[in-house]
Amino acid sequence: MKVPQIFTLFFLGLLLAVRSEVADDEATVEVEEDGEDGGCSSTSRKSEETPPPAETDLKTPQETVPADKAKSNYERTNQMVYLPTGSFMMGTNNPIIPPDGEGPARRVHITGFWYDVYETSNAEFELFVNSTGYKTEAEGFGDSFVIEAFISEKIKEDISQAVASAPWWLPVKGADWRHPFGPDTDLKGIMDHPVLHVSWNDAVAYCQWAQKRLPTEAEFEYACRDGKDDRLFPWGSNMLPKNQHRMNIWQGDFPNTNTAEDGFERTCPVTEFKPQTKLGQKNLIGNAWEWVQDWWQTEHHTGTTKNPVGPKQGTDKTKKGGSYMCIKTHCYRYRCGARSQNTPDSSASNLGFRCASNKLPEYIAKQMEEEKMATAEKARKEEL
Ligand SMILES: [Ca+2]
Ligand SMILES: [Ca+2]
């Protein structure tokens, strides 16, 4: 029987549509040469640097405000979602940046846990600092890495060094979480953006105060994969489903032009964009890189593991998800299986974190219940 041409075209179209869902973003990637990593891990502090002074501003235990008593002037973004027990394929057998140890694919069992919906914001981090007197490592060292494109000409005049392999990174004196793009910048208007310039050690301190912990790399990837095997992004492999941006990365000719087609030249609010996962988590990929618990390694065995936590020791800590500075040509790491690393005392203007927890802290359970009731009450009033 002759198949009408219209059906042939229809099935061909269907086939192409399916293929593009899987491959869309892999087709034209140029992998960085000779292990050059595009600058993602170029912001590590060198071991010979003097460590920062002790945290002399820390409040005494009597003065410290615990997380369950701390009151914020901002709308909270510390809510968590429960990821149920399950298993998934971590890593991939089709690595796009093989030197990063993106492969092989291996089965991992994860015990159910709680995970922050949002990246930790400047407002949430400020609450921690105001409650504890905590001083970040960047403040102790007196500098941090900032992307050149966002540093004022005046500040740039005084900087002579750059990172050889990634010259767009400059060490800037006075850059820290309160001054994300140099000492002449501040947090005005960006309190709901992700906190930046926090080291791994700072992130751990925050999570402990909040009665949480950092997620493992496996937990990040379990959340990011969102029940799908070997897809690039939480929602599939098409970067722009229905032509809509789902994350904050870089568009243009990095690092010279930034067209901000996704709506954001730098970071975006942690609440921005449609949720990336079915459970509602936002900006897992893109916006700010996120520290995870694990020491960095690039060799993985293929056996099945349960709740892996990475190697016992190392020199670098792992980070996941890529940032607003990521673009395919320089840092194609806004993918669930992608990864990078820095020493645990490092900080930069594109690196933040979010926390996880085995148990939902009681104060957050209470707060979320109150928020739910307030939303229901508002909806009821609107109906009247
Ligand atoms: Ca952007
Ligand atoms: Ca992120």
GROMACS .gro file of C-alpha atoms and ligand atoms in nm:
model
  386
    1MET     CA    1   0.000   0.000   0.000
    2LYS     CA    2   0.130   0.339  -0.090
    3VAL     CA    3   0.160   0.565   0.213
    4PRO     CA    4   0.023   0.910   0.132
    5GLN     CA    5   0.301   1.168   0.114
    6ILE     CA    6   0.140   1.379   0.383
    7PHE     CA    7   0.182   1.092   0.634
    8THR     CA    8   0.542   1.033   0.529
    9LEU     CA    9   0.615   1.398   0.595
   10PHE     CA   10   0.429   1.386   0.924
   11PHE     CA   11   0.630   1.086   1.051
   12LEU     CA   12   0.955   1.235   0.928
   13GLY     CA   13   0.869   1.552   1.115
   14LEU     CA   14   0.788   1.353   1.428
   15LEU     CA   15   1.119   1.168   1.403
   16LEU     CA   16   1.311   1.493   1.367
   17ALA     CA   17   1.123   1.647   1.659
   18VAL     CA   18   1.215   1.353   1.885
   19ARG     CA   19   1.575   1.357   1.767
   20SER     CA   20   1.605   1.730   1.833
   21GLU     CA   21   1.475   1.681   2.189
   22VAL     CA   22   1.760   1.442   2.259
   23ALA     CA   23   2.036   1.605   2.065
   24ASP     CA   24   1.946   1.970   2.031
   25ASP     CA   25   2.226   2.111   2.231
   26GLU     CA   26   2.496   1.855   2.159
   27ALA     CA   27   2.515   1.897   1.786
   28THR     CA   28   2.766   2.177   1.747
   29VAL     CA   29   2.959   2.187   2.071
   30GLU     CA   30   3.327   2.259   2.054
   31VAL     CA   31   3.502   2.095   2.343
   32GLU     CA   32   3.775   2.307   2.493
   33GLU     CA   33   4.120   2.199   2.387
   34ASP     CA   34   4.406   2.051   2.586
   35GLY     CA   35   4.218   2.031   2.911
   36GLU     CA   36   4.168   2.409   2.909
   37ASP     CA   37   3.854   2.446   3.112
   38GLY     CA   38   3.720   2.776   2.993
   39GLY     CA   39   3.791   2.951   3.320
   40CYS     CA   40   3.531   2.772   3.531
   41SER     CA   41   3.789   2.652   3.782
   42SER     CA   42   4.040   2.934   3.734
   43THR     CA   43   3.926   3.121   4.042
   44SER     CA   44   4.102   2.902   4.297
   45ARG     CA   45   4.320   3.062   4.560
   46LYS     CA   46   4.682   2.950   4.557
   47SER     CA   47   4.794   2.744   4.855
   48GLU     CA   48   5.081   2.982   4.939
   49GLU     CA   49   4.838   3.263   5.016
   50THR     CA   50   4.815   3.362   5.381
   51PRO     CA   51   4.502   3.233   5.543
   52PRO     CA   52   4.254   3.491   5.662
   53PRO     CA   53   4.260   3.603   6.024
   54ALA     CA   54   4.051   3.409   6.273
   55GLU     CA   55   3.682   3.496   6.278
   56THR     CA   56   3.734   3.762   6.540
   57ASP     CA   57   3.397   3.925   6.485
   58LEU     CA   58   3.207   3.612   6.576
   59LYS     CA   59   2.944   3.674   6.839
   60THR     CA   60   2.956   3.482   7.164
   61PRO     CA   61   2.710   3.194   7.196
   62GLN     CA   62   2.494   3.421   7.413
   63GLU     CA   63   2.486   3.694   7.148
   64THR     CA   64   2.431   3.462   6.850
   65VAL     CA   65   2.076   3.445   6.719
   66PRO     CA   66   1.982   3.089   6.617
   67ALA     CA   67   1.813   3.042   6.278
   68ASP     CA   68   1.479   2.959   6.438
   69LYS     CA   69   1.473   3.297   6.617
   70ALA     CA   70   1.619   3.515   6.339
   71LYS     CA   71   1.376   3.763   6.185
   72SER     CA   72   1.425   3.888   5.832
   73ASN     CA   73   1.300   4.214   5.679
   74TYR     CA   74   1.277   4.043   5.343
   75GLU     CA   75   1.043   3.784   5.198
   76ARG     CA   76   1.197   3.448   5.288
   77THR     CA   77   1.346   3.221   5.023
   78ASN     CA   78   1.465   2.944   5.258
   79GLN     CA   79   1.182   2.699   5.175
   80MET     CA   80   1.261   2.334   5.107
   81VAL     CA   81   1.110   2.047   4.906
   82TYR     CA   82   1.128   1.674   4.980
   83LEU     CA   83   1.293   1.453   4.721
   84PRO     CA   84   1.172   1.096   4.776
   85THR     CA   85   1.399   0.791   4.792
   86GLY     CA   86   1.490   0.663   4.447
   87SER     CA   87   1.768   0.571   4.210
   88PHE     CA   88   1.905   0.732   3.895
   89MET     CA   89   2.192   0.721   3.648
   90MET     CA   90   2.458   0.966   3.757
   91GLY     CA   91   2.706   1.096   3.499
   92THR     CA   92   2.691   1.005   3.132
   93ASN     CA   93   2.851   0.771   2.879
   94ASN     CA   94   2.847   1.057   2.630
   95PRO     CA   95   3.062   1.313   2.812
   96ILE     CA   96   3.083   1.653   2.646
   97ILE     CA   97   3.388   1.760   2.850
   98PRO     CA   98   3.561   1.425   2.926
   99PRO     CA   99   3.852   1.569   3.134
  100ASP     CA  100   3.593   1.685   3.390
  101GLY     CA  101   3.502   1.325   3.473
  102GLU     CA  102   3.145   1.354   3.347
  103GLY     CA  103   3.139   0.980   3.283
  104PRO     CA  104   3.078   0.698   3.306
  105ALA     CA  105   2.708   0.663   3.375
  106ARG     CA  106   2.655   0.470   3.700
  107ARG     CA  107   2.348   0.379   3.904
  108VAL     CA  108   2.310   0.562   4.234
  109HIS     CA  109   2.052   0.510   4.508
  110ILE     CA  110   1.950   0.817   4.702
  111THR     CA  111   1.770   0.818   5.035
  112GLY     CA  112   1.492   1.076   5.049
  113PHE     CA  113   1.608   1.420   5.168
  114TRP     CA  114   1.505   1.786   5.183
  115TYR     CA  115   1.655   2.038   4.943
  116ASP     CA  116   1.633   2.417   4.917
  117VAL     CA  117   1.396   2.541   4.647
  118TYR     CA  118   1.620   2.842   4.580
  119GLU     CA  119   1.987   2.932   4.576
  120THR     CA  120   2.085   3.107   4.903
  121SER     CA  121   2.006   3.476   4.851
  122ASN     CA  122   2.190   3.785   4.972
  123ALA     CA  123   1.899   3.851   5.212
  124GLU     CA  124   1.920   3.503   5.365
  125PHE     CA  125   2.298   3.523   5.393
  126GLU     CA  126   2.278   3.868   5.552
  127LEU     CA  127   2.042   3.728   5.814
  128PHE     CA  128   2.306   3.466   5.898
  129VAL     CA  129   2.585   3.725   5.918
  130ASN     CA  130   2.376   3.961   6.131
  131SER     CA  131   2.283   3.672   6.359
  132THR     CA  132   2.634   3.535   6.407
  133GLY     CA  133   2.889   3.804   6.321
  134TYR     CA  134   3.036   3.561   6.067
  135LYS     CA  135   3.310   3.694   5.844
  136THR     CA  136   3.359   3.528   5.504
  137GLU     CA  137   3.698   3.406   5.382
  138ALA     CA  138   3.703   3.664   5.101
  139GLU     CA  139   3.668   3.937   5.366
  140GLY     CA  140   3.958   3.779   5.555
  141PHE     CA  141   4.181   3.756   5.246
  142GLY     CA  142   4.071   4.104   5.140
  143ASP     CA  143   4.000   4.011   4.779
  144SER     CA  144   3.802   3.785   4.548
  145PHE     CA  145   3.767   3.710   4.176
  146VAL     CA  146   3.538   3.925   3.963
  147ILE     CA  147   3.468   3.906   3.590
  148GLU     CA  148   3.637   4.199   3.418
  149ALA     CA  149   3.328   4.300   3.221
  150PHE     CA  150   3.156   4.421   3.541
  151ILE     CA  151   3.445   4.599   3.712
  152SER     CA  152   3.451   4.978   3.693
  153GLU     CA  153   3.736   5.144   3.497
  154LYS     CA  154   3.858   5.311   3.815
  155ILE     CA  155   3.903   4.982   4.000
  156LYS     CA  156   4.055   4.815   3.693
  157GLU     CA  157   4.334   5.076   3.680
  158ASP     CA  158   4.485   4.932   3.999
  159ILE     CA  159   4.485   4.569   3.889
  160SER     CA  160   4.788   4.428   3.713
  161GLN     CA  161   4.737   4.052   3.744
  162ALA     CA  162   4.490   3.834   3.560
  163VAL     CA  163   4.438   3.461   3.529
  164ALA     CA  164   4.656   3.349   3.234
  165SER     CA  165   4.419   3.079   3.110
  166ALA     CA  166   4.109   3.291   3.166
  167PRO     CA  167   4.205   3.660   3.141
  168TRP     CA  168   3.849   3.778   3.209
  169TRP     CA  169   3.894   3.688   3.576
  170LEU     CA  170   4.060   3.957   3.789
  171PRO     CA  171   4.144   3.943   4.160
  172VAL     CA  172   3.978   4.252   4.304
  173LYS     CA  173   4.067   4.403   4.641
  174GLY     CA  174   3.757   4.470   4.846
  175ALA     CA  175   3.535   4.238   4.643
  176ASP     CA  176   3.324   4.023   4.873
  177TRP     CA  177   2.962   3.917   4.918
  178ARG     CA  178   2.855   4.271   5.009
  179HIS     CA  179   3.053   4.414   4.714
  180PRO     CA  180   2.997   4.157   4.441
  181PHE     CA  181   3.151   4.349   4.147
  182GLY     CA  182   3.420   4.541   4.337
  183PRO     CA  183   3.443   4.776   4.637
  184ASP     CA  184   3.240   5.045   4.456
  185THR     CA  185   2.938   4.814   4.417
  186ASP     CA  186   2.682   4.698   4.673
  187LEU     CA  187   2.367   4.488   4.720
  188LYS     CA  188   2.116   4.763   4.647
  189GLY     CA  189   1.828   4.613   4.452
  190ILE     CA  190   1.977   4.263   4.451
  191MET     CA  191   1.895   4.131   4.798
  192ASP     CA  192   1.692   3.853   4.632
  193HIS     CA  193   1.982   3.752   4.405
  194PRO     CA  194   2.215   3.463   4.497
  195VAL     CA  195   2.492   3.543   4.743
  196LEU     CA  196   2.832   3.534   4.568
  197HIS     CA  197   3.195   3.531   4.689
  198VAL     CA  198   3.123   3.262   4.947
  199SER     CA  199   3.386   2.993   4.987
  200TRP     CA  200   3.299   2.627   5.046
  201ASN     CA  201   3.386   2.681   5.412
  202ASP     CA  202   3.151   2.982   5.430
  203ALA     CA  203   2.871   2.779   5.270
  204VAL     CA  204   2.917   2.501   5.527
  205ALA     CA  205   2.902   2.756   5.811
  206TYR     CA  206   2.579   2.904   5.677
  207CYS     CA  207   2.412   2.564   5.629
  208GLN     CA  208   2.506   2.459   5.983
  209TRP     CA  209   2.354   2.774   6.128
  210ALA     CA  210   2.037   2.718   5.924
  211GLN     CA  211   2.017   2.359   6.064
  212LYS     CA  212   2.091   2.225   5.718
  213ARG     CA  213   2.397   2.088   5.535
  214LEU     CA  214   2.546   2.106   5.186
  215PRO     CA  215   2.404   1.853   4.938
  216THR     CA  216   2.629   1.581   4.796
  217GLU     CA  217   2.708   1.594   4.426
  218ALA     CA  218   2.486   1.288   4.380
  219GLU     CA  219   2.196   1.467   4.550
  220PHE     CA  220   2.239   1.772   4.326
  221GLU     CA  221   2.240   1.553   4.018
  222TYR     CA  222   1.946   1.342   4.139
  223ALA     CA  223   1.743   1.663   4.173
  224CYS     CA  224   1.869   1.800   3.842
  225ARG     CA  225   1.795   1.482   3.644
  226ASP     CA  226   1.435   1.503   3.768
  227GLY     CA  227   1.354   1.142   3.680
  228LYS     CA  228   1.492   1.154   3.324
  229ASP     CA  229   1.788   0.948   3.203
  230ASP     CA  230   2.074   1.108   3.014
  231ARG     CA  231   1.914   1.441   2.934
  232LEU     CA  232   2.115   1.761   2.942
  233PHE     CA  233   1.881   1.975   3.150
  234PRO     CA  234   1.619   1.899   3.416
  235TRP     CA  235   1.336   1.941   3.165
  236GLY     CA  236   1.496   1.753   2.871
  237SER     CA  237   1.766   1.823   2.617
  238ASN     CA  238   1.611   2.114   2.430
  239MET     CA  239   1.762   2.427   2.581
  240LEU     CA  240   1.474   2.651   2.477
  241PRO     CA  241   1.151   2.452   2.503
  242LYS     CA  242   0.872   2.647   2.330
  243ASN     CA  243   1.140   2.906   2.265
  244GLN     CA  244   1.139   3.005   2.634
  245HIS     CA  245   1.444   3.065   2.851
  246ARG     CA  246   1.448   2.841   3.157
  247MET     CA  247   1.777   2.955   3.309
  248ASN     CA  248   2.022   3.243   3.335
  249ILE     CA  249   2.338   3.186   3.129
  250TRP     CA  250   2.538   3.406   2.888
  251GLN     CA  251   2.430   3.496   2.536
  252GLY     CA  252   2.660   3.682   2.297
  253ASP     CA  253   3.031   3.668   2.224
  254PHE     CA  254   3.186   3.583   2.563
  255PRO     CA  255   3.342   3.775   2.733
  256ASN     CA  256   3.306   4.083   2.513
  257THR     CA  257   2.936   4.108   2.445
  258ASN     CA  258   2.647   4.006   2.664
  259THR     CA  259   2.313   4.035   2.488
  260ALA     CA  260   2.119   3.908   2.791
  261GLU     CA  261   1.850   3.748   2.575
  262ASP     CA  262   1.735   3.556   2.885
  263GLY     CA  263   1.662   3.891   3.049
  264PHE     CA  264   1.967   3.910   3.276
  265GLU     CA  265   2.314   4.047   3.219
  266ARG     CA  266   2.439   3.939   3.560
  267THR     CA  267   2.264   3.730   3.827
  268CYS     CA  268   1.884   3.712   3.846
  269PRO     CA  269   1.660   3.684   4.154
  270VAL     CA  270   1.667   3.332   4.301
  271THR     CA  271   1.290   3.317   4.240
  272GLU     CA  272   1.324   3.397   3.869
  273PHE     CA  273   1.224   3.166   3.579
  274LYS     CA  274   0.979   2.879   3.576
  275PRO     CA  275   1.072   2.596   3.813
  276GLN     CA  276   1.332   2.373   3.650
  277THR     CA  277   1.205   2.057   3.821
  278LYS     CA  278   0.863   1.907   3.887
  279LEU     CA  279   0.909   1.967   4.260
  280GLY     CA  280   0.958   2.336   4.195
  281GLN     CA  281   1.331   2.396   4.237
  282LYS     CA  282   1.466   2.697   4.051
  283ASN     CA  283   1.802   2.787   3.897
  284LEU     CA  284   1.973   2.456   3.979
  285ILE     CA  285   2.149   2.510   3.650
  286GLY     CA  286   2.254   2.861   3.562
  287ASN     CA  287   2.259   3.184   3.769
  288ALA     CA  288   2.519   3.093   4.037
  289TRP     CA  289   2.744   2.785   4.054
  290GLU     CA  290   2.657   2.580   4.364
  291TRP     CA  291   2.906   2.422   4.602
  292VAL     CA  292   2.839   2.059   4.695
  293GLN     CA  293   2.990   1.854   4.979
  294ASP     CA  294   3.223   1.630   4.782
  295TRP     CA  295   3.597   1.652   4.730
  296TRP     CA  296   3.676   1.663   4.358
  297GLN     CA  297   3.770   1.353   4.164
  298THR     CA  298   3.746   1.265   3.796
  299GLU     CA  299   3.770   0.885   3.814
  300HIS     CA  300   3.447   0.706   3.902
  301HIS     CA  301   3.382   0.333   3.922
  302THR     CA  302   3.083   0.195   3.736
  303GLY     CA  303   2.926  -0.009   4.017
  304THR     CA  304   2.601   0.082   4.189
  305THR     CA  305   2.640   0.297   4.500
  306LYS     CA  306   2.411   0.421   4.774
  307ASN     CA  307   2.432   0.785   4.886
  308PRO     CA  308   2.790   0.838   4.759
  309VAL     CA  309   2.978   1.124   4.926
  310GLY     CA  310   3.290   1.144   4.706
  311PRO     CA  311   3.652   1.078   4.809
  312LYS     CA  312   3.765   1.100   5.173
  313GLN     CA  313   4.010   1.380   5.097
  314GLY     CA  314   4.131   1.605   4.821
  315THR     CA  315   4.251   1.953   4.734
  316ASP     CA  316   3.944   2.088   4.557
  317LYS     CA  317   3.573   2.083   4.631
  318THR     CA  318   3.313   2.016   4.362
  319LYS     CA  319   3.064   2.271   4.227
  320LYS     CA  320   2.764   2.209   4.003
  321GLY     CA  321   2.519   2.377   3.770
  322GLY     CA  322   2.718   2.647   3.589
  323SER     CA  323   2.645   3.017   3.615
  324TYR     CA  324   2.523   3.331   3.437
  325MET     CA  325   2.873   3.347   3.286
  326CYS     CA  326   2.842   3.009   3.113
  327ILE     CA  327   2.820   2.981   2.738
  328LYS     CA  328   2.872   2.683   2.512
  329THR     CA  329   3.196   2.816   2.363
  330HIS     CA  330   3.374   2.877   2.695
  331CYS     CA  331   3.203   2.687   2.972
  332TYR     CA  332   2.939   2.443   2.853
  333ARG     CA  333   2.863   2.338   3.206
  334TYR     CA  334   2.501   2.440   3.257
  335ARG     CA  335   2.413   2.070   3.226
  336CYS     CA  336   2.314   1.826   3.502
  337GLY     CA  337   2.611   1.597   3.434
  338ALA     CA  338   2.866   1.880   3.411
  339ARG     CA  339   3.096   1.968   3.700
  340SER     CA  340   3.387   2.185   3.803
  341GLN     CA  341   3.599   2.256   4.106
  342ASN     CA  342   3.781   2.509   4.325
  343THR     CA  343   3.983   2.496   4.645
  344PRO     CA  344   3.750   2.521   4.948
  345ASP     CA  345   3.873   2.871   5.040
  346SER     CA  346   3.806   3.012   4.690
  347SER     CA  347   3.539   3.263   4.601
  348ALA     CA  348   3.420   3.441   4.290
  349SER     CA  349   3.145   3.660   4.145
  350ASN     CA  350   2.960   3.360   4.002
  351LEU     CA  351   2.981   3.105   4.283
  352GLY     CA  352   2.715   3.047   4.550
  353PHE     CA  353   2.528   2.752   4.703
  354ARG     CA  354   2.204   2.612   4.842
  355CYS     CA  355   2.155   2.371   5.132
  356ALA     CA  356   1.999   2.030   5.187
  357SER     CA  357   1.890   1.843   5.499
  358ASN     CA  358   1.793   1.491   5.607
  359LYS     CA  359   1.507   1.634   5.808
  360LEU     CA  360   1.304   1.950   5.750
  361PRO     CA  361   1.412   2.194   6.025
  362GLU     CA  362   1.115   2.258   6.252
  363TYR     CA  363   1.128   2.636   6.214
  364ILE     CA  364   1.102   2.602   5.834
  365ALA     CA  365   0.813   2.355   5.860
  366LYS     CA  366   0.632   2.609   6.077
  367GLN     CA  367   0.715   2.899   5.846
  368MET     CA  368   0.600   2.708   5.536
  369GLU     CA  369   0.274   2.616   5.707
  370GLU     CA  370   0.212   2.982   5.791
  371GLU     CA  371   0.291   3.084   5.433
  372LYS     CA  372   0.048   2.822   5.302
  373MET     CA  373  -0.228   2.950   5.530
  374ALA     CA  374  -0.160   3.311   5.430
  375THR     CA  375  -0.180   3.220   5.060
  376ALA     CA  376  -0.510   3.033   5.115
  377GLU     CA  377  -0.649   3.328   5.311
  378LYS     CA  378  -0.549   3.569   5.035
  379ALA     CA  379  -0.714   3.349   4.770
  380ARG     CA  380  -1.029   3.327   4.982
  381LYS     CA  381  -1.047   3.708   5.017
  382GLU     CA  382  -0.997   3.754   4.644
  383GLU     CA  383  -1.289   3.522   4.577
  384LEU     CA  384  -1.526   3.724   4.795
  385CA      CA  385   2.195   3.595   3.123
  386CA      CA  386   2.249   2.763   4.021
   0.00000   0.00000   0.00000
